[in-house]
Tab-separated table of C-alpha atoms and ligand atoms in Angstrom:
chain	number	residue	atom	x	y	z
A	985	MET	CA	0.000	0.000	0.000
A	986	SER	CA	1.202	3.521	-0.769
A	987	THR	CA	1.459	6.105	2.032
A	988	LEU	CA	-1.642	7.821	0.650
A	989	GLU	CA	-3.652	4.592	0.726
A	990	GLU	CA	-2.485	3.835	4.258
A	991	PHE	CA	-3.332	7.374	5.346
A	992	LYS	CA	-6.800	7.097	3.802
A	993	SER	CA	-7.596	3.820	5.468
A	994	TYR	CA	-6.344	5.255	8.797
A	995	VAL	CA	-8.631	8.289	8.387
A	996	ARG	CA	-11.546	6.079	7.401
A	997	LYS	CA	-11.171	4.184	10.656
A	998	MET	CA	-11.183	7.480	12.604
A	999	ASN	CA	-14.297	8.434	10.694
A	1000	ASP	CA	-15.960	5.150	11.614
A	1001	PHE	CA	-15.470	5.905	15.316
A	1002	ARG	CA	-17.013	9.361	14.823
A	1003	HIS	CA	-19.896	7.916	12.823
A	1004	ALA	CA	-20.714	5.466	15.604
A	1005	ALA	CA	-20.361	8.201	18.249
A	1006	GLY	CA	-22.784	10.418	16.292
A	1007	LEU	CA	-25.403	7.672	16.199
A	1008	LEU	CA	-24.970	6.957	19.903
A	1009	SER	CA	-25.622	10.604	20.748
A	1010	TRP	CA	-28.654	10.601	18.441
A	1011	ASP	CA	-29.948	7.554	20.276
A	1012	MET	CA	-29.405	9.198	23.666
A	1013	GLU	CA	-31.588	12.132	22.627
A	1014	THR	CA	-34.350	10.134	20.943
A	1015	LYS	CA	-34.892	6.443	21.643
A	1016	MET	CA	-32.698	5.316	24.528
A	1017	PRO	CA	-34.433	3.862	27.584
A	1018	LYS	CA	-33.681	5.861	30.726
A	1019	LYS	CA	-31.452	3.209	32.244
A	1020	GLY	CA	-29.261	3.012	29.139
A	1021	ALA	CA	-27.418	6.264	29.828
A	1022	ASP	CA	-24.346	4.924	31.652
A	1023	ALA	CA	-23.485	2.341	29.018
A	1024	HIS	CA	-24.000	4.896	26.247
A	1025	ILE	CA	-21.793	7.486	27.939
A	1026	SER	CA	-19.094	4.898	28.502
A	1027	ALA	CA	-19.156	3.806	24.852
A	1028	LEU	CA	-19.230	7.395	23.639
A	1029	THR	CA	-16.228	8.312	25.767
A	1030	THR	CA	-14.283	5.317	24.451
A	1031	LEU	CA	-15.074	6.108	20.824
A	1032	SER	CA	-14.346	9.839	21.153
A	1033	THR	CA	-11.114	9.309	23.055
A	1034	GLU	CA	-9.946	6.748	20.529
A	1035	SER	CA	-10.674	8.941	17.514
A	1036	PHE	CA	-8.981	11.912	19.230
A	1037	ARG	CA	-5.954	9.758	20.077
A	1038	MET	CA	-5.720	8.678	16.445
A	1039	SER	CA	-5.905	12.295	15.252
A	1040	VAL	CA	-2.813	13.316	17.262
A	1041	SER	CA	-0.845	10.038	17.181
A	1042	ASP	CA	2.744	9.587	15.963
A	1043	GLU	CA	1.333	7.487	13.153
A	1044	MET	CA	-0.779	10.454	12.014
A	1045	LYS	CA	2.252	12.737	12.280
A	1046	GLY	CA	4.204	10.322	10.112
A	1047	TYR	CA	1.589	10.384	7.330
A	1048	LEU	CA	1.200	14.161	7.461
A	1049	ASP	CA	4.967	14.764	7.402
A	1050	ILE	CA	5.320	12.749	4.223
A	1051	LEU	CA	2.157	13.874	2.434
A	1052	SER	CA	2.681	17.581	3.207
A	1053	LYS	CA	6.003	17.690	1.340
A	1054	PRO	CA	5.571	19.865	-1.778
A	1055	GLU	CA	6.679	17.104	-4.168
A	1056	GLU	CA	4.164	14.657	-2.581
A	1057	ARG	CA	1.346	17.225	-2.528
A	1058	ALA	CA	1.852	17.948	-6.189
A	1059	ARG	CA	0.973	14.329	-6.951
A	1060	LEU	CA	-2.269	14.308	-4.935
A	1061	ASP	CA	-5.730	14.579	-6.473
A	1062	GLU	CA	-7.933	17.498	-5.331
A	1063	ILE	CA	-9.832	15.609	-2.619
A	1064	SER	CA	-6.728	13.988	-1.096
A	1065	CYS	CA	-4.955	17.331	-1.121
A	1066	LYS	CA	-7.789	19.050	0.776
A	1067	MET	CA	-7.911	16.093	3.159
A	1068	VAL	CA	-4.241	16.513	4.031
A	1069	THR	CA	-4.633	20.284	4.478
A	1070	LYS	CA	-7.687	20.019	6.748
A	1071	ILE	CA	-6.414	17.145	8.840
A	1072	LYS	CA	-3.031	18.837	9.265
A	1073	GLU	CA	-4.750	22.023	10.453
A	1074	ASP	CA	-6.639	20.021	13.073
A	1075	TYR	CA	-3.493	18.143	14.028
A	1076	ASP	CA	-1.445	21.326	14.507
A	1077	GLU	CA	-4.237	22.893	16.522
A	1078	SER	CA	-4.704	19.933	18.848
A	1079	LYS	CA	-0.963	19.364	19.201
A	1080	ASN	CA	-0.291	22.952	20.267
A	1081	ILE	CA	-2.782	22.983	23.121
A	1082	PRO	CA	-1.058	21.738	26.298
A	1083	GLU	CA	-2.759	18.602	27.543
A	1084	ASP	CA	-3.357	19.885	31.100
A	1085	LEU	CA	-4.891	23.091	29.754
A	1086	TYR	CA	-7.275	21.130	27.533
A	1087	ALA	CA	-8.159	18.741	30.365
A	1088	ARG	CA	-8.967	21.693	32.645
A	1089	TYR	CA	-11.132	23.245	29.922
A	1090	VAL	CA	-13.113	20.031	29.456
A	1091	GLU	CA	-13.547	19.708	33.206
A	1092	VAL	CA	-14.661	23.314	33.777
A	1093	THR	CA	-17.044	23.412	30.832
A	1094	SER	CA	-18.716	20.150	31.774
A	1095	HIS	CA	-19.222	21.335	35.374
A	1096	SER	CA	-20.355	24.718	34.136
A	1097	GLN	CA	-22.862	23.222	31.720
A	1098	HIS	CA	-24.170	20.952	34.407
A	1099	THR	CA	-24.492	23.821	36.917
A	1100	TRP	CA	-26.091	26.115	34.352
A	1101	ALA	CA	-29.464	24.333	34.160
A	1102	ALA	CA	-30.063	24.760	37.891
A	1103	ALA	CA	-28.589	28.282	38.013
A	1104	LYS	CA	-30.823	29.347	35.146
A	1105	HIS	CA	-33.839	27.881	36.865
A	1106	ALA	CA	-32.923	29.658	40.117
A	1107	ASN	CA	-32.182	32.942	38.293
A	1108	ASP	CA	-28.717	32.847	39.861
A	1109	PHE	CA	-26.006	34.697	37.924
A	1110	GLU	CA	-23.506	34.756	40.815
A	1111	THR	CA	-23.070	30.956	40.689
A	1112	MET	CA	-22.237	31.127	36.980
A	1113	ARG	CA	-19.935	34.176	37.187
A	1114	PRO	CA	-16.748	32.328	38.265
A	1115	TYR	CA	-17.355	29.697	35.566
A	1116	PHE	CA	-17.655	32.354	32.879
A	1117	GLU	CA	-14.492	34.022	34.182
A	1118	GLU	CA	-12.499	30.826	34.129
A	1119	ILE	CA	-13.847	29.671	30.747
A	1120	ILE	CA	-12.886	33.008	29.191
A	1121	SER	CA	-9.422	32.843	30.703
A	1122	LEU	CA	-8.907	29.221	29.579
A	1123	SER	CA	-10.257	30.006	26.095
A	1124	LYS	CA	-7.787	32.878	25.823
A	1125	SER	CA	-4.905	30.568	26.786
A	1126	MET	CA	-6.004	27.916	24.310
A	1127	ALA	CA	-6.411	30.495	21.553
A	1128	HIS	CA	-2.906	31.733	22.333
A	1129	SER	CA	-1.524	28.189	22.062
A	1130	ILE	CA	-3.234	27.722	18.713
A	1131	ASN	CA	-2.046	31.010	17.262
A	1132	PRO	CA	0.004	33.421	19.402
A	1133	ASP	CA	0.025	36.044	16.633
A	1134	LYS	CA	-3.729	36.496	16.432
A	1135	ASN	CA	-6.042	37.986	19.035
A	1136	ALA	CA	-7.884	35.358	21.022
A	1137	TYR	CA	-11.437	36.132	19.930
A	1138	ASP	CA	-10.466	35.955	16.255
A	1139	VAL	CA	-8.954	32.512	16.834
A	1140	LEU	CA	-12.212	31.348	18.435
A	1141	LEU	CA	-14.320	32.805	15.616
A	1142	GLY	CA	-12.099	31.039	13.110
A	1143	GLN	CA	-12.923	27.676	14.637
A	1144	TYR	CA	-16.521	28.075	13.507
A	1145	GLU	CA	-16.176	30.386	10.503
A	1146	LYS	CA	-12.784	30.053	8.884
A	1147	GLY	CA	-11.417	33.207	7.295
A	1148	ILE	CA	-13.763	35.657	9.030
A	1149	ASP	CA	-12.571	37.865	11.906
A	1150	ALA	CA	-14.222	40.186	14.415
A	1151	GLU	CA	-13.492	43.282	12.352
A	1152	LYS	CA	-15.282	41.866	9.312
A	1153	ILE	CA	-18.211	40.689	11.429
A	1154	THR	CA	-18.457	44.102	13.101
A	1155	ASP	CA	-18.764	45.790	9.692
A	1156	LEU	CA	-21.399	43.323	8.495
A	1157	PHE	CA	-23.393	43.445	11.719
A	1158	ASP	CA	-23.281	47.257	11.939
A	1159	GLU	CA	-24.851	47.390	8.505
A	1160	LEU	CA	-27.393	44.709	9.373
A	1161	LYS	CA	-28.304	46.492	12.612
A	1162	ALA	CA	-28.704	49.830	10.854
A	1163	GLY	CA	-31.178	48.252	8.434
A	1164	VAL	CA	-33.108	45.974	10.790
A	1165	ILE	CA	-33.726	48.331	13.732
A	1166	PRO	CA	-35.736	50.944	11.743
A	1167	LEU	CA	-37.848	48.152	10.192
A	1168	VAL	CA	-38.642	46.699	13.614
A	1169	GLU	CA	-39.449	50.189	14.898
A	1170	ALA	CA	-41.831	50.829	11.998
A	1171	ILE	CA	-43.577	47.466	12.508
A	1172	LYS	CA	-44.048	48.267	16.227
A	1173	GLU	CA	-46.356	51.120	15.183
A	1174	LYS	CA	-48.697	48.660	13.466
A	1175	PRO	CA	-51.543	46.890	15.284
A	1176	LEU	CA	-50.691	43.630	17.056
A	1177	PHE	CA	-51.689	40.453	15.269
A	1178	ASP	CA	-54.079	38.144	17.116
A	1179	GLU	CA	-52.420	34.742	17.296
A	1180	SER	CA	-55.090	33.054	19.423
A	1181	LEU	CA	-56.743	31.445	16.396
A	1182	PHE	CA	-53.675	29.235	15.921
A	1183	LYS	CA	-54.117	27.662	19.346
A	1184	GLY	CA	-55.866	24.324	19.743
A	1185	ASP	CA	-55.254	20.587	20.034
A	1186	PHE	CA	-52.779	19.216	17.532
A	1187	SER	CA	-51.935	15.547	17.910
A	1188	LYS	CA	-48.340	14.401	17.778
A	1189	SER	CA	-49.111	11.895	15.025
A	1190	GLY	CA	-50.756	14.584	12.893
A	1191	GLN	CA	-47.823	16.929	13.373
A	1192	GLU	CA	-45.409	14.150	12.496
A	1193	ALA	CA	-47.346	13.471	9.277
A	1194	LEU	CA	-47.162	17.172	8.450
A	1195	GLY	CA	-43.428	17.134	9.249
A	1196	TYR	CA	-42.775	14.270	6.843
A	1197	TYR	CA	-44.919	15.991	4.215
A	1198	LEU	CA	-42.844	19.175	4.484
A	1199	LEU	CA	-39.588	17.209	4.386
A	1200	ASP	CA	-40.785	15.491	1.184
A	1201	VAL	CA	-41.710	18.857	-0.307
A	1202	ILE	CA	-38.242	20.351	0.193
A	1203	GLY	CA	-36.550	17.252	-1.216
A	1204	TYR	CA	-35.289	15.562	1.947
A	1205	SER	CA	-34.801	11.866	1.267
A	1206	ARG	CA	-36.453	9.480	3.733
A	1207	GLU	CA	-34.251	6.702	2.430
A	1208	ALA	CA	-31.248	8.594	3.720
A	1209	GLY	CA	-32.782	9.962	6.892
A	1210	ARG	CA	-35.648	9.971	9.376
A	1211	LEU	CA	-37.621	12.296	11.624
A	1212	ASP	CA	-37.779	11.747	15.381
A	1213	GLU	CA	-38.693	13.647	18.509
A	1214	SER	CA	-36.189	15.193	20.939
A	1215	GLU	CA	-36.093	17.888	23.621
A	1216	HIS	CA	-34.176	20.284	21.345
A	1217	PRO	CA	-34.371	19.834	17.577
A	1218	PHE	CA	-31.106	18.903	15.829
A	1219	THR	CA	-29.630	17.222	12.754
A	1220	VAL	CA	-26.980	14.532	12.949
A	1221	GLY	CA	-25.183	13.305	9.915
A	1222	GLY	CA	-23.337	10.396	8.499
A	1223	ALA	CA	-23.504	12.348	5.267
A	1224	PRO	CA	-24.774	11.865	2.676
A	1225	TYR	CA	-26.652	8.597	3.237
A	1226	ASP	CA	-27.793	8.720	6.859
A	1227	VAL	CA	-28.778	12.216	7.938
A	1228	ARG	CA	-31.348	12.297	10.724
A	1229	VAL	CA	-33.443	15.235	11.863
A	1230	THR	CA	-35.486	15.744	15.008
A	1231	THR	CA	-38.213	18.090	16.162
A	1232	ASN	CA	-40.140	18.941	19.282
A	1233	TYR	CA	-43.946	19.039	19.371
A	1234	ASP	CA	-46.044	21.798	20.908
A	1235	LEU	CA	-49.443	20.116	21.148
A	1236	SER	CA	-51.266	23.455	21.313
A	1237	ASP	CA	-49.717	25.143	18.257
A	1238	LEU	CA	-48.408	23.315	15.189
A	1239	ARG	CA	-46.335	26.243	13.881
A	1240	SER	CA	-43.438	25.561	16.239
A	1241	SER	CA	-42.770	22.036	14.992
A	1242	ALA	CA	-43.606	22.784	11.341
A	1243	PHE	CA	-40.962	25.493	11.161
A	1244	SER	CA	-38.398	23.596	13.167
A	1245	VAL	CA	-38.833	20.689	10.721
A	1246	LEU	CA	-38.221	23.085	7.825
A	1247	HIS	CA	-35.147	24.410	9.653
A	1248	GLU	CA	-33.653	20.997	10.402
A	1249	GLY	CA	-34.741	19.823	6.949
A	1250	GLY	CA	-32.579	22.605	5.490
A	1251	HIS	CA	-29.606	21.294	7.472
A	1252	GLY	CA	-30.623	17.785	6.377
A	1253	ILE	CA	-30.769	18.318	2.618
A	1254	TYR	CA	-27.397	20.095	2.788
A	1255	GLU	CA	-25.787	16.989	4.297
A	1256	GLN	CA	-27.754	14.582	2.071
A	1257	HIS	CA	-26.405	16.207	-1.072
A	1258	ILE	CA	-22.734	16.229	-0.217
A	1259	ASN	CA	-20.677	14.558	-2.934
A	1260	PRO	CA	-20.520	10.812	-2.035
A	1261	GLU	CA	-16.864	10.768	-3.120
A	1262	LEU	CA	-16.144	12.592	0.151
A	1263	ILE	CA	-17.376	9.699	2.325
A	1264	GLY	CA	-14.679	8.557	4.721
A	1265	THR	CA	-12.441	11.586	4.136
A	1266	THR	CA	-13.710	13.742	7.078
A	1267	LEU	CA	-14.721	16.293	4.411
A	1268	ASN	CA	-18.264	14.896	4.130
A	1269	THR	CA	-19.956	17.505	6.277
A	1270	GLY	CA	-21.058	21.141	6.033
A	1271	THR	CA	-18.172	23.545	5.665
A	1272	SER	CA	-19.027	25.843	8.601
A	1273	THR	CA	-21.740	26.510	11.141
A	1274	GLY	CA	-22.596	29.750	9.303
A	1275	ILE	CA	-23.051	28.076	5.912
A	1276	HIS	CA	-25.072	25.356	7.640
A	1277	GLU	CA	-27.325	27.965	9.229
A	1278	SER	CA	-27.693	29.684	5.858
A	1279	GLN	CA	-29.324	26.512	4.545
A	1280	SER	CA	-31.586	25.837	7.534
A	1281	ARG	CA	-32.715	29.466	7.654
A	1282	PHE	CA	-33.239	29.527	3.907
A	1283	TYR	CA	-35.829	26.747	4.118
A	1284	GLU	CA	-37.312	27.859	7.413
A	1285	ASN	CA	-37.662	31.559	6.576
A	1286	ILE	CA	-37.031	32.533	2.971
A	1287	ILE	CA	-38.989	29.533	1.620
A	1288	GLY	CA	-41.120	28.506	4.601
A	1289	ARG	CA	-42.493	31.959	5.435
A	1290	ASN	CA	-43.271	32.802	1.816
A	1291	TYR	CA	-46.915	33.158	0.758
A	1292	TYR	CA	-46.442	31.431	-2.601
A	1293	PHE	CA	-44.763	28.408	-1.071
A	1294	TRP	CA	-47.837	27.757	1.031
A	1295	LYS	CA	-50.191	28.346	-1.874
A	1296	HIS	CA	-49.287	24.838	-3.003
A	1297	HIS	CA	-49.154	23.193	0.415
A	1298	TYR	CA	-51.540	24.949	2.764
A	1299	ASP	CA	-54.449	22.575	2.067
A	1300	LYS	CA	-52.386	19.750	3.513
A	1301	ILE	CA	-52.610	21.314	6.978
A	1302	GLY	CA	-56.420	21.494	6.748
A	1303	GLU	CA	-56.479	17.903	5.535
A	1304	ILE	CA	-54.664	16.743	8.682
A	1305	PHE	CA	-56.168	19.281	11.093
A	1306	PRO	CA	-59.676	20.306	9.959
A	1307	GLN	CA	-59.709	23.325	12.342
A	1308	TYR	CA	-57.222	24.982	9.955
A	1309	ARG	CA	-59.824	24.977	7.169
A	1310	ASN	CA	-61.336	28.032	8.844
A	1311	ILE	CA	-58.094	29.980	8.695
A	1312	PRO	CA	-57.539	31.614	5.296
A	1313	LEU	CA	-54.061	31.342	3.774
A	1314	ASP	CA	-53.309	35.059	3.992
A	1315	VAL	CA	-54.109	35.024	7.701
A	1316	PHE	CA	-51.812	32.018	8.190
A	1317	HIS	CA	-49.116	33.807	6.209
A	1318	LYS	CA	-49.349	36.819	8.535
A	1319	GLY	CA	-49.396	34.463	11.501
A	1320	VAL	CA	-46.038	32.997	10.571
A	1321	ASN	CA	-44.490	36.418	9.994
A	1322	VAL	CA	-45.356	38.208	13.223
A	1323	VAL	CA	-42.513	40.582	14.118
A	1324	GLN	CA	-42.376	41.471	17.775
A	1325	PRO	CA	-39.380	42.233	19.998
A	1326	SER	CA	-39.070	39.571	22.672
A	1327	LEU	CA	-36.612	38.333	25.280
A	1328	ILE	CA	-35.813	34.795	24.146
A	1329	ARG	CA	-33.542	34.256	21.155
A	1330	THR	CA	-34.849	30.828	20.166
A	1331	GLU	CA	-38.413	32.130	19.994
A	1332	ALA	CA	-37.564	35.294	18.078
A	1333	ASP	CA	-38.969	36.063	14.619
A	1334	GLU	CA	-36.981	36.206	11.376
A	1335	LEU	CA	-36.158	39.899	11.763
A	1336	THR	CA	-35.491	40.505	15.476
A	1337	TYR	CA	-33.470	37.265	15.651
A	1338	ASN	CA	-30.580	39.163	14.078
A	1339	LEU	CA	-30.557	41.682	16.919
A	1340	HIS	CA	-30.398	38.928	19.557
A	1341	ILE	CA	-27.278	37.618	17.822
A	1342	ILE	CA	-25.669	41.032	17.380
A	1343	ILE	CA	-26.077	41.701	21.109
A	1344	ARG	CA	-24.318	38.416	21.943
A	1345	PHE	CA	-21.518	39.132	19.494
A	1346	GLU	CA	-20.880	42.639	20.791
A	1347	VAL	CA	-20.894	41.453	24.394
A	1348	GLU	CA	-18.564	38.489	23.705
A	1349	LYS	CA	-16.149	40.659	21.814
A	1350	ALA	CA	-16.006	43.159	24.701
A	1351	LEU	CA	-15.450	40.312	27.199
A	1352	PHE	CA	-12.464	39.058	25.210
A	1353	GLU	CA	-11.067	42.515	24.526
A	1354	GLY	CA	-11.215	43.148	28.262
A	1355	THR	CA	-13.457	46.203	27.936
A	1356	LEU	CA	-16.256	44.378	29.749
A	1357	ALA	CA	-15.923	42.429	33.006
A	1358	VAL	CA	-18.034	39.322	33.573
A	1359	LYS	CA	-19.599	40.918	36.676
A	1360	ASP	CA	-20.979	43.696	34.444
A	1361	LEU	CA	-22.398	41.272	31.870
A	1362	PRO	CA	-26.045	41.510	33.002
A	1363	THR	CA	-25.950	45.328	32.864
A	1364	ALA	CA	-24.371	45.360	29.405
A	1365	TRP	CA	-27.002	42.847	28.239
A	1366	HIS	CA	-29.815	44.911	29.686
A	1367	ASP	CA	-28.568	48.127	28.041
A	1368	LYS	CA	-28.203	46.579	24.601
A	1369	MET	CA	-31.623	44.884	24.779
A	1370	GLN	CA	-33.098	48.291	25.604
A	1371	GLU	CA	-31.217	50.005	22.808
A	1372	TYR	CA	-31.804	47.482	20.000
A	1373	LEU	CA	-35.077	45.790	20.890
A	1374	GLY	CA	-36.757	48.093	23.376
A	1375	VAL	CA	-37.539	45.219	25.771
A	1376	VAL	CA	-35.517	44.230	28.839
A	1377	PRO	CA	-35.447	41.072	30.936
A	1378	THR	CA	-36.455	41.314	34.579
A	1379	ASN	CA	-34.453	38.184	35.423
A	1380	HIS	CA	-31.295	36.362	34.284
A	1381	LYS	CA	-33.254	33.347	33.117
A	1382	GLU	CA	-34.679	35.408	30.274
A	1383	GLY	CA	-31.446	37.375	30.010
A	1384	VAL	CA	-27.775	36.317	30.068
A	1385	LEU	CA	-28.478	32.813	31.337
A	1386	GLN	CA	-30.927	31.778	28.605
A	1387	ASP	CA	-28.466	30.021	26.253
A	1388	ILE	CA	-26.295	26.969	26.800
A	1389	HIS	CA	-23.484	28.235	24.511
A	1390	TRP	CA	-21.438	30.240	27.030
A	1391	PRO	CA	-21.766	27.735	29.896
A	1392	GLY	CA	-20.641	25.115	27.367
A	1393	GLY	CA	-17.563	27.150	26.439
A	1394	MET	CA	-18.763	28.013	22.940
A	1395	PHE	CA	-17.579	31.616	22.742
A	1396	GLY	CA	-17.374	32.662	19.092
A	1397	TYR	CA	-20.281	30.480	17.977
A	1398	PHE	CA	-23.187	32.960	18.093
A	1399	PRO	CA	-22.201	35.095	15.059
A	1400	SER	CA	-22.716	32.032	12.798
A	1401	TYR	CA	-26.492	32.352	13.107
A	1402	ALA	CA	-26.663	35.901	11.729
A	1403	LEU	CA	-23.881	35.205	9.230
A	1404	GLY	CA	-26.159	32.397	8.024
A	1405	ASN	CA	-28.887	34.975	7.356
A	1406	ILE	CA	-26.406	37.179	5.481
A	1407	TYR	CA	-25.117	34.276	3.355
A	1408	GLY	CA	-28.717	33.211	2.679
A	1409	GLY	CA	-29.514	36.687	1.363
A	1410	GLN	CA	-26.525	36.486	-0.979
A	1411	PHE	CA	-27.551	33.045	-2.248
A	1412	LEU	CA	-31.094	34.305	-2.824
A	1413	ALA	CA	-29.900	37.345	-4.792
A	1414	GLN	CA	-27.784	35.103	-7.016
A	1415	ILE	CA	-30.624	32.608	-7.514
A	1416	GLU	CA	-32.855	35.497	-8.584
A	1417	LYS	CA	-30.201	36.551	-11.108
A	1418	GLU	CA	-29.585	33.093	-12.516
A	1419	VAL	CA	-32.830	31.163	-12.074
A	1420	GLY	CA	-35.756	33.501	-11.489
A	1421	HIS	CA	-37.578	35.618	-8.940
A	1422	LEU	CA	-38.315	33.814	-5.656
A	1423	ASP	CA	-42.065	34.573	-5.625
A	1424	HIS	CA	-42.461	33.638	-9.291
A	1425	LEU	CA	-40.617	30.351	-8.902
A	1426	LEU	CA	-42.606	29.397	-5.818
A	1427	ALA	CA	-45.899	30.501	-7.405
A	1428	LYS	CA	-45.154	28.144	-10.307
A	1429	GLY	CA	-44.349	25.354	-7.845
A	1430	GLU	CA	-40.704	25.311	-8.903
A	1431	LEU	CA	-38.982	25.077	-5.555
A	1432	ASP	CA	-36.855	22.306	-7.063
A	1433	GLN	CA	-35.136	24.869	-9.328
A	1434	ILE	CA	-33.980	26.764	-6.252
A	1435	THR	CA	-32.915	23.620	-4.454
A	1436	LYS	CA	-30.994	22.455	-7.517
A	1437	TRP	CA	-28.998	25.700	-7.519
A	1438	LEU	CA	-28.151	25.171	-3.848
A	1439	HIS	CA	-27.131	21.544	-4.498
A	1440	THR	CA	-24.693	22.669	-7.194
A	1441	ASN	CA	-23.275	25.770	-5.558
A	1442	VAL	CA	-23.361	24.908	-1.863
A	1443	HIS	CA	-24.347	21.388	-0.841
A	1444	ARG	CA	-22.202	19.121	-2.944
A	1445	HIS	CA	-18.887	20.699	-1.930
A	1446	GLY	CA	-18.919	19.534	1.690
A	1447	MET	CA	-15.724	20.888	3.229
A	1448	MET	CA	-13.912	21.285	-0.080
A	1449	LYS	CA	-14.503	25.055	0.041
A	1450	ASP	CA	-14.213	27.393	3.019
A	1451	PRO	CA	-17.145	29.818	3.539
A	1452	VAL	CA	-15.554	32.908	1.982
A	1453	GLN	CA	-14.488	30.924	-1.083
A	1454	MET	CA	-17.921	29.370	-1.407
A	1455	ILE	CA	-19.647	32.772	-1.383
A	1456	GLN	CA	-17.104	34.129	-3.852
A	1457	ASP	CA	-17.563	31.241	-6.289
A	1458	ALA	CA	-21.332	31.003	-5.980
A	1459	CYS	CA	-22.239	34.697	-5.812
A	1460	HIS	CA	-19.188	36.317	-7.432
A	1461	SER	CA	-18.936	38.698	-4.522
A	1462	SER	CA	-17.399	39.078	-1.084
A	1463	LEU	CA	-19.507	38.943	2.094
A	1464	ASP	CA	-22.312	41.475	1.904
A	1465	ALA	CA	-25.271	42.286	4.167
A	1466	LYS	CA	-27.139	44.290	1.516
A	1467	PRO	CA	-28.987	41.398	-0.176
A	1468	ILE	CA	-30.599	40.122	3.036
A	1469	LEU	CA	-31.517	43.688	4.007
A	1470	LYS	CA	-33.149	44.211	0.640
A	1471	TYR	CA	-35.105	40.997	1.110
A	1472	TYR	CA	-36.239	42.063	4.603
A	1473	THR	CA	-37.177	45.566	3.468
A	1474	ASP	CA	-39.163	44.392	0.433
A	1475	LYS	CA	-40.925	41.641	2.340
A	1476	TYR	CA	-41.891	43.503	5.498
A	1477	THR	CA	-42.742	46.798	3.776
A	1478	LYS	CA	-45.298	44.913	1.736
A	1479	LEU	CA	-46.577	42.669	4.506
A	1480	TYR	CA	-47.000	45.451	7.082
A	1481	LYS	CA	-47.835	48.171	4.544
A	1482	LEU	CA	-45.046	50.334	5.873
A	1483	LYS	CA	-45.174	52.856	3.039
B	382	LIG	ZN1	-29.739	25.300	12.877
């Protein structure tokens, strides 16, 4: 066997461990009997430790040393070359973090995450404060080990969104903020929409049938996936042939599950359409959290909250739940586009969601720059909520303690969500240039034309292209917040008759 063949079979084995670990975690969240937890955790730990050990082993170093030599690289095909680059990046990163530092980080974040649920429930920020302080300090040290020449927050951002730093995000978000806030303000002047008519009894089985229907409509393959129930919706992939999505059912309002299915379905069809040649290479997954969110948000919001999309599918809801036959389509359309400033990010609408993310980004950045101390976090949060959304939490549960990301050590993750909206706007603008206007395509029932464009320009590449490159190649432009702002302005001006 050549070195390349040996390297590939070594990586495939690592991938197999990860594949099995992914399915075990899926099982823990969906089907596992209560008493199965200990055995699952034990198996998961073994598999994760083993695949991590393989990724930093001397054997791995040996392969990478040989295959990274310029004369060897020159002989590699495109996929193998990218494989070597990506795996070497991971190797260098993991190798540079001192073992005791990493062990401390894992220990602190698991305690912190565990403590968080109770602290949130008890509205107790003081218990979480020392955790946040230590996690930030450990994250700074780890970032410094990874790249001593870059500032720590940029290193963390780069782990989720390669090639994009805080300065770039600040520019994009300032523009987004400047466009979104006046729209939200203008909508606030309009009468409140009565959502009570959407409340009722909606069986789990009916909602599941609707979920599968919607997944079929957007082109999610049931032969390469399935829909299950979990506490928090997620997508887990052994892409492209086993990509599972989950949802959570609100038995009094079907909108929650319907839109979370469209969201996870967007993640799902991304993974299901990754080039099968990438199987076993570690490149068979979405290229970044931001690009992933661009796909889920595209189907949830840009497609799923469009009037013309539902023109073809609204009757299905009435077929399953006859009480919906009394709700006209245009009322339903308004009911899934209610814009109203609120406290909880995960429940926010398409428009104000961006502001929730921008607040988190600005606060994180200040924490890492040292211009904000953890003890002042609740005040900073309060002030920004007031300034951008005009609503303020009266407790930490609905304020700084609402998300699991910071207790879990995921500083630098939040921007991905709003970057996903920005990327989605750019994809939409390009689709409208190349394929046709969104409303016209959906009115003609040609969602598949849109999806086909996304398969070609986004999905199939897996990790072969980094986000900035992907946007450049697909949209012939650099990152730009204008397209999503144009979409928001056109849509909400019309819907709320703002002019
Ligand atoms: Zn998502």
